[in-house]
Short mmCIF file of C-alpha atoms in Angstrom, two decimals:
data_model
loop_
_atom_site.label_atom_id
_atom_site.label_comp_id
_atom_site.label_asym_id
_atom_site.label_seq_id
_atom_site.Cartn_x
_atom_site.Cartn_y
_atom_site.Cartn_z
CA UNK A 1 105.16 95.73 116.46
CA UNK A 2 108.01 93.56 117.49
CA UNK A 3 109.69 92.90 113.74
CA UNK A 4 112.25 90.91 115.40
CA UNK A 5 110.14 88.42 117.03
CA UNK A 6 108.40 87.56 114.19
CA UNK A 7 111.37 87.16 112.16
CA UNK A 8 113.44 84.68 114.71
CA UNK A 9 109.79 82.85 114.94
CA UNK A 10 110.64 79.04 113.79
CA UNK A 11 108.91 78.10 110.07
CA UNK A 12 108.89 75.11 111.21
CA UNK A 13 105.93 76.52 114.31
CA UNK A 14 104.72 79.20 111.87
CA UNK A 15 103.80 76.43 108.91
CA UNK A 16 101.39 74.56 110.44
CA UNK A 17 99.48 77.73 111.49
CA UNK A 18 99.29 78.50 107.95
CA UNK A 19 98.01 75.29 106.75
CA UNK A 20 95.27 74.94 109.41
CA UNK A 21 93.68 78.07 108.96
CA UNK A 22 92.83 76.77 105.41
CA UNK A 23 92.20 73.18 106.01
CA UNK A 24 90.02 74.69 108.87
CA UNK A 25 87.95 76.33 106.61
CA UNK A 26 88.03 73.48 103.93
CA UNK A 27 91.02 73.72 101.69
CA UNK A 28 93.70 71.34 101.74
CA UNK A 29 97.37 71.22 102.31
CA UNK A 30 97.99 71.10 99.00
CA UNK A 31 96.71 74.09 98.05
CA UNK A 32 98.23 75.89 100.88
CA UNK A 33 101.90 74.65 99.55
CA UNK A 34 100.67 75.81 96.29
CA UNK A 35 99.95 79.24 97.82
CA UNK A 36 103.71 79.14 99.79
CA UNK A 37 106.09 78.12 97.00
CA UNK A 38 104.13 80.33 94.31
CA UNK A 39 105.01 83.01 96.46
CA UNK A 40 108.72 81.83 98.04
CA UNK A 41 109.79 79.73 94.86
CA UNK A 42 109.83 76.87 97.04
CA UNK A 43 109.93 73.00 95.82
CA UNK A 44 107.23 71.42 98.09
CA UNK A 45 110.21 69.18 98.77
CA UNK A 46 112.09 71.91 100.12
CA UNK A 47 108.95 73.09 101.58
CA UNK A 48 108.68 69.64 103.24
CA UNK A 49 112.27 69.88 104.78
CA UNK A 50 112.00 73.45 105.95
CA UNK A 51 108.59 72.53 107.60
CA UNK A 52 110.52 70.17 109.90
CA UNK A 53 113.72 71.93 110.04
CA UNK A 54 115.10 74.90 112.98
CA UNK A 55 115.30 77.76 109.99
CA UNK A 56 113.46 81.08 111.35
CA UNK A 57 110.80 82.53 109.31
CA UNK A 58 112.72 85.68 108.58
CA UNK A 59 115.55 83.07 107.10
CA UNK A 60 112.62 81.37 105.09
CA UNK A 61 112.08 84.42 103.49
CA UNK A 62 115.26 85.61 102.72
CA UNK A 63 116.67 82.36 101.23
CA UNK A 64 113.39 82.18 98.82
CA UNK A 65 114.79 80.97 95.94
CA UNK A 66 112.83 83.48 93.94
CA UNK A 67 109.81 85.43 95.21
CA UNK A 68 107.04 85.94 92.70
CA UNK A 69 107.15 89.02 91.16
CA UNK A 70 103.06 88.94 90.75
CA UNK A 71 103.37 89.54 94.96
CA UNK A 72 103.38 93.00 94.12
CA UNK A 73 99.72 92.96 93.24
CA UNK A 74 98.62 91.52 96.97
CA UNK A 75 96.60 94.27 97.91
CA UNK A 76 94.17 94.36 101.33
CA UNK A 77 94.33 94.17 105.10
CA UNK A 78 95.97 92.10 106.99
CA UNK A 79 95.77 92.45 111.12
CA UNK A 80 94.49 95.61 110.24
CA UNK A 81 97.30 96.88 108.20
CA UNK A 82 97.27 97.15 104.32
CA UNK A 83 99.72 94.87 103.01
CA UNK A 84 100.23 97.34 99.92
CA UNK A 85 101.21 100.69 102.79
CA UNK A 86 103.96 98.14 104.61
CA UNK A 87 107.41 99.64 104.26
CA UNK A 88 110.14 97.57 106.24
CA UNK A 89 110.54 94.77 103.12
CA UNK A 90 110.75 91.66 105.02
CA UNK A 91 107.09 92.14 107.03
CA UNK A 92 105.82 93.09 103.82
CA UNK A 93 106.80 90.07 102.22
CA UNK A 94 105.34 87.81 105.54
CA UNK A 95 102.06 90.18 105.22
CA UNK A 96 101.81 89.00 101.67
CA UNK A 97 101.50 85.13 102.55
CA UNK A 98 99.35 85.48 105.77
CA UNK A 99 96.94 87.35 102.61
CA UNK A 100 97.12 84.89 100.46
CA UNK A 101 96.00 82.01 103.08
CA UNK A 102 93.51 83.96 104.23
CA UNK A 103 91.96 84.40 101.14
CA UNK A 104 92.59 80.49 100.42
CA UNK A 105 90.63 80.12 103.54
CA UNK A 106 87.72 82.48 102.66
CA UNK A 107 86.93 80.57 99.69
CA UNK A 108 88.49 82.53 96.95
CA UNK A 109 89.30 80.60 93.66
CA UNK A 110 93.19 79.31 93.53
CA UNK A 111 93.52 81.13 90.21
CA UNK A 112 92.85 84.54 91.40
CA UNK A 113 94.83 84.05 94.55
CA UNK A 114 97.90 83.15 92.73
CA UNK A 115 97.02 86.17 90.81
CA UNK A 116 96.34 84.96 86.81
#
């Protein structure tokens, strides 16, 4: 896979991917910012400005003002790939969110996705 691409991929084209998938299936906005800053450390303010902003998704990532350290238990598979077997940091941590809004979108209750 091209790491690259994905990485210089605009948040700002990338975001409202991620919240359609879940309002597609239901959920709302909301909860898919909850999902994103629990997991970046995000303001949904900052969220907000990023959202309509040039920053690439790689940049979202590594500016997160402080990653959850709970991310570590995001287990399962992803595009086929377990989450928990990805080695090159930066995927992983990408891997972790497109997990977490797919479980928002399969129904599964906001407390166990945010892992409590």
């Amino acid at each position: 896979m091209d790491y690259e691409k994905v990485y210089r991929m605009e948040f700002a084209r990338v975001y409202p991917l991620l919240v359609n998938k879940a309002v597609k299936k239901g959920r709302t906005k909301e909860e898919a910012d909850t999902v994103i800053c629990w997991l970046t450390g995000y303001r949904r303010e900052e969220l907000e400005e990023l959202a309509g902003g040039t920053v690439s998704y790689g940049e979202f990532f590594q500016n997160a003002p402080a990653l959850n350290e709970n991310r570590k238990q995001i287990k399962g598979v992803v595009c086929g790939v377990r989450v928990e077997e990805i080695e090159e940091p930066l995927m992983r941590e990408i891997r972790c969110l497109d997990k977490l809004i797919d479980e928002l979108a399969k129904g599964k209750a906001m407390d166990k996705i945010l892992r409590h």
